[in-house]
């Protein structure tokens, strides 16, 4: 599996069989992302919640890639279906299998609305995703979240991810200290921080976060760098 950070909470995951998944495709307005929307050609897009820095460019990506499948919560999937997009709605705890990858929606402690729309429509509960690849490698994308105890009892003890992508930016999510506790509770082999340094208000020191994480190896990829697992 190949993993590439596109800045903020946008990640591209590519299975060994070549299935390309983008989580939270915040491309065009993402100051950290050098790509154009027309540069990305995912097979699957997963949306953790409705906020513009996660919902991102999914509508334009779907227009450019007619075979795209979007996985989101039920409410966001209905919105996307009304735009003519092939969206599948799932809900917390449920999973769906796309080719050889199981995609499960899990909890996040946050809020969710379609904040790019003027009347801020309800966009269901925010979520996180657990991706299980066919070699049983498990990648957890936490979405936007605060610390919550089921990171230990559900995500850590039941699902046991190998890699956890955790927000550390503060203001909207956990800060580095809380995220280091999340890392301890989830107890993955590798931790990758996200949702930081894309805007001045979420400036954080990745090296400082690395020092706080005791039981997992913290990886600090540069934006656009590909890691292989
Ligand atoms: Ni958010
Ligand atoms: Mn966010």
Short mmCIF file of N, CA and C and ligand atoms in Angstrom, two decimals, residues 8-9 24 48-49 51-54 110 143-145 167 172-173 195 199 202, ligand 2:
data_model
loop_
_atom_site.label_atom_id
_atom_site.label_comp_id
_atom_site.label_asym_id
_atom_site.label_seq_id
_atom_site.Cartn_x
_atom_site.Cartn_y
_atom_site.Cartn_z
N UNK A 8 -2.98 19.08 4.81
CA UNK A 8 -4.16 19.16 5.68
C UNK A 8 -4.61 17.74 6.04
N UNK A 9 -5.86 17.36 5.76
CA UNK A 9 -6.29 15.98 6.07
C UNK A 9 -6.48 15.15 4.81
N UNK A 24 -10.86 12.90 2.15
CA UNK A 24 -11.00 14.34 2.36
C UNK A 24 -10.25 15.17 1.30
N UNK A 48 -14.96 12.48 5.46
CA UNK A 48 -15.19 12.27 6.90
C UNK A 48 -16.35 13.10 7.44
N UNK A 49 -16.51 14.33 6.91
CA UNK A 49 -17.61 15.20 7.36
C UNK A 49 -17.77 16.36 6.39
N UNK A 51 -17.51 19.70 6.45
CA UNK A 51 -16.79 20.97 6.42
C UNK A 51 -15.94 21.09 5.15
N UNK A 52 -15.83 22.33 4.67
CA UNK A 52 -15.25 22.58 3.35
C UNK A 52 -13.81 22.07 3.22
N UNK A 53 -13.07 22.05 4.33
CA UNK A 53 -11.68 21.59 4.25
C UNK A 53 -11.58 20.05 4.23
N UNK A 54 -12.73 19.37 4.16
CA UNK A 54 -12.77 17.89 4.07
C UNK A 54 -13.62 17.44 2.88
N UNK A 110 -16.80 15.79 16.87
CA UNK A 110 -16.62 17.04 16.13
C UNK A 110 -18.01 17.54 15.74
N UNK A 143 -10.22 11.79 10.81
CA UNK A 143 -11.06 12.95 10.50
C UNK A 143 -10.70 14.11 11.41
N UNK A 144 -11.67 14.98 11.65
CA UNK A 144 -11.49 16.04 12.66
C UNK A 144 -12.09 15.51 13.95
N UNK A 145 -11.34 15.55 15.03
CA UNK A 145 -11.88 15.01 16.27
C UNK A 145 -11.15 15.54 17.50
N UNK A 167 -5.27 14.26 13.69
CA UNK A 167 -5.15 15.72 13.63
C UNK A 167 -4.47 16.27 14.88
N UNK A 172 -9.66 23.43 16.00
CA UNK A 172 -10.81 22.63 15.54
C UNK A 172 -10.71 21.16 15.95
N UNK A 173 -9.55 20.76 16.40
CA UNK A 173 -9.29 19.33 16.69
C UNK A 173 -8.39 19.21 17.91
N UNK A 195 -3.76 17.76 9.59
CA UNK A 195 -4.57 18.93 9.98
C UNK A 195 -3.73 19.92 10.79
N UNK A 199 -2.75 26.17 7.64
CA UNK A 199 -3.16 27.56 7.88
C UNK A 199 -2.39 28.08 9.10
N UNK A 202 -3.46 26.89 12.63
CA UNK A 202 -3.21 25.51 13.08
C UNK A 202 -1.72 25.16 12.92
MN1 LIG B 2 -11.06 20.46 9.45
#
